[in-house]
Amino acid sequence: QINSNASLTVSLAQTPYCKKHRYDPQNPLCAHIIFCGSIVKVNDSEAGLAKKALFSRHPEMESWPKDHNWFFAKFNITNIWVLDYFGGLKIVTPEEYYSVKP
């Protein structure tokens, strides 16, 4: 409630990729991405989709105690940094990130 800023780092070190290529997890070739932004409580129109998405992946959470005052939130991404090679970070805008087709 006081500070909703957050960041999330995801690394290829979490997969077999870096070990397979004998990359130290701190080597930039063992790429990682850093998402920065804020945690925002979802509004009523988003709550149904949020519940469906969460409970479809983690069905046991639906029965977690209600008196813990859980709420649904989303990560409002404002900055994305990619470290995947030597020479520094690459900056990716949220618009670029969300426009990529898988």
PDB file of C-alpha atoms in Angstrom, residues 10-90:
ATOM      1  CA  VAL A  10      13.976 -14.194 -15.215  1.00  0.00           C
ATOM      2  CA  SER A  11      17.167 -15.922 -16.326  1.00  0.00           C
ATOM      3  CA  LEU A  12      18.116 -18.698 -18.709  1.00  0.00           C
ATOM      4  CA  ALA A  13      20.027 -20.074 -15.705  1.00  0.00           C
ATOM      5  CA  GLN A  14      16.609 -21.317 -14.545  1.00  0.00           C
ATOM      6  CA  THR A  15      16.584 -23.658 -17.544  1.00  0.00           C
ATOM      7  CA  PRO A  16      19.065 -26.295 -18.761  1.00  0.00           C
ATOM      8  CA  TYR A  17      20.304 -23.879 -21.473  1.00  0.00           C
ATOM      9  CA  CYS A  18      23.259 -22.283 -19.649  1.00  0.00           C
ATOM     10  CA  LYS A  19      24.503 -25.520 -18.143  1.00  0.00           C
ATOM     11  CA  LYS A  20      24.284 -27.203 -21.558  1.00  0.00           C
ATOM     12  CA  HIS A  21      26.425 -24.445 -23.100  1.00  0.00           C
ATOM     13  CA  ARG A  22      28.704 -24.264 -20.042  1.00  0.00           C
ATOM     14  CA  TYR A  23      27.789 -20.651 -19.337  1.00  0.00           C
ATOM     15  CA  ASP A  24      28.257 -19.352 -15.825  1.00  0.00           C
ATOM     16  CA  PRO A  25      24.932 -17.876 -14.632  1.00  0.00           C
ATOM     17  CA  GLN A  26      26.676 -14.468 -14.371  1.00  0.00           C
ATOM     18  CA  ASN A  27      27.881 -14.612 -17.991  1.00  0.00           C
ATOM     19  CA  PRO A  28      25.794 -12.244 -20.149  1.00  0.00           C
ATOM     20  CA  LEU A  29      25.366 -15.074 -22.674  1.00  0.00           C
ATOM     21  CA  CYS A  30      23.250 -16.749 -19.981  1.00  0.00           C
ATOM     22  CA  ALA A  31      20.638 -14.113 -20.746  1.00  0.00           C
ATOM     23  CA  HIS A  32      18.234 -12.568 -18.333  1.00  0.00           C
ATOM     24  CA  ILE A  33      15.436 -10.069 -18.544  1.00  0.00           C
ATOM     25  CA  ILE A  34      14.367  -7.590 -15.890  1.00  0.00           C
ATOM     26  CA  PHE A  35      10.808  -6.280 -15.750  1.00  0.00           C
ATOM     27  CA  CYS A  36      10.164  -3.168 -13.634  1.00  0.00           C
ATOM     28  CA  GLY A  37       6.859  -1.567 -12.815  1.00  0.00           C
ATOM     29  CA  SER A  38       4.187  -1.529 -10.167  1.00  0.00           C
ATOM     30  CA  ILE A  39       1.675  -3.924  -8.662  1.00  0.00           C
ATOM     31  CA  VAL A  40      -1.882  -2.743  -9.258  1.00  0.00           C
ATOM     32  CA  LYS A  41      -5.077  -4.272  -7.857  1.00  0.00           C
ATOM     33  CA  VAL A  42      -7.320  -5.380 -10.738  1.00  0.00           C
ATOM     34  CA  ASN A  43     -10.667  -3.675 -11.197  1.00  0.00           C
ATOM     35  CA  ASP A  44     -14.010  -5.475 -11.151  1.00  0.00           C
ATOM     36  CA  SER A  45     -14.081  -5.955 -14.934  1.00  0.00           C
ATOM     37  CA  GLU A  46     -10.667  -7.706 -14.843  1.00  0.00           C
ATOM     38  CA  ALA A  47     -11.296  -9.853 -11.756  1.00  0.00           C
ATOM     39  CA  GLY A  48     -13.066 -12.708 -13.565  1.00  0.00           C
ATOM     40  CA  LEU A  49     -10.244 -13.172 -16.059  1.00  0.00           C
ATOM     41  CA  ALA A  50      -7.643 -12.930 -13.276  1.00  0.00           C
ATOM     42  CA  LYS A  51      -9.380 -15.622 -11.210  1.00  0.00           C
ATOM     43  CA  LYS A  52      -9.747 -17.922 -14.196  1.00  0.00           C
ATOM     44  CA  ALA A  53      -6.085 -17.503 -15.172  1.00  0.00           C
ATOM     45  CA  LEU A  54      -4.767 -18.074 -11.636  1.00  0.00           C
ATOM     46  CA  PHE A  55      -7.022 -20.954 -10.621  1.00  0.00           C
ATOM     47  CA  SER A  56      -6.594 -22.786 -13.930  1.00  0.00           C
ATOM     48  CA  ARG A  57      -2.845 -22.942 -13.233  1.00  0.00           C
ATOM     49  CA  HIS A  58      -3.030 -23.297  -9.441  1.00  0.00           C
ATOM     50  CA  PRO A  59      -6.407 -24.858  -8.548  1.00  0.00           C
ATOM     51  CA  GLU A  60      -5.451 -25.426  -4.901  1.00  0.00           C
ATOM     52  CA  MET A  61      -5.303 -21.661  -4.356  1.00  0.00           C
ATOM     53  CA  GLU A  62      -9.075 -21.367  -4.751  1.00  0.00           C
ATOM     54  CA  SER A  63      -9.485 -23.029  -1.342  1.00  0.00           C
ATOM     55  CA  TRP A  64      -6.886 -20.924   0.466  1.00  0.00           C
ATOM     56  CA  PRO A  65      -8.280 -19.152   3.562  1.00  0.00           C
ATOM     57  CA  LYS A  66     -10.437 -16.148   2.647  1.00  0.00           C
ATOM     58  CA  ASP A  67      -9.595 -14.357   5.916  1.00  0.00           C
ATOM     59  CA  HIS A  68      -6.039 -13.725   4.677  1.00  0.00           C
ATOM     60  CA  ASN A  69      -7.503 -10.890   2.564  1.00  0.00           C
ATOM     61  CA  TRP A  70      -6.058 -12.063  -0.756  1.00  0.00           C
ATOM     62  CA  PHE A  71      -6.707  -9.871  -3.755  1.00  0.00           C
ATOM     63  CA  PHE A  72      -6.012 -10.092  -7.476  1.00  0.00           C
ATOM     64  CA  ALA A  73      -3.377  -7.813  -8.898  1.00  0.00           C
ATOM     65  CA  LYS A  74      -1.466  -7.294 -12.098  1.00  0.00           C
ATOM     66  CA  PHE A  75       2.063  -6.201 -12.857  1.00  0.00           C
ATOM     67  CA  ASN A  76       1.973  -2.873 -14.688  1.00  0.00           C
ATOM     68  CA  ILE A  77       5.286  -3.073 -16.602  1.00  0.00           C
ATOM     69  CA  THR A  78       6.974   0.254 -17.273  1.00  0.00           C
ATOM     70  CA  ASN A  79      10.571  -0.765 -18.104  1.00  0.00           C
ATOM     71  CA  ILE A  80      12.164  -3.882 -19.586  1.00  0.00           C
ATOM     72  CA  TRP A  81      15.898  -4.510 -19.650  1.00  0.00           C
ATOM     73  CA  VAL A  82      17.524  -7.422 -21.465  1.00  0.00           C
ATOM     74  CA  LEU A  83      21.066  -8.551 -20.741  1.00  0.00           C
ATOM     75  CA  ASP A  84      21.977 -11.152 -23.350  1.00  0.00           C
ATOM     76  CA  TYR A  85      25.403 -10.156 -24.608  1.00  0.00           C
ATOM     77  CA  PHE A  86      28.451  -8.133 -23.664  1.00  0.00           C
ATOM     78  CA  GLY A  87      28.295  -4.338 -23.866  1.00  0.00           C
ATOM     79  CA  GLY A  88      25.380  -3.507 -21.630  1.00  0.00           C
ATOM     80  CA  LEU A  89      21.631  -3.705 -21.397  1.00  0.00           C
ATOM     81  CA  LYS A  90      19.143  -3.499 -24.213  1.00  0.00           C
TER      82      LYS A  90
END
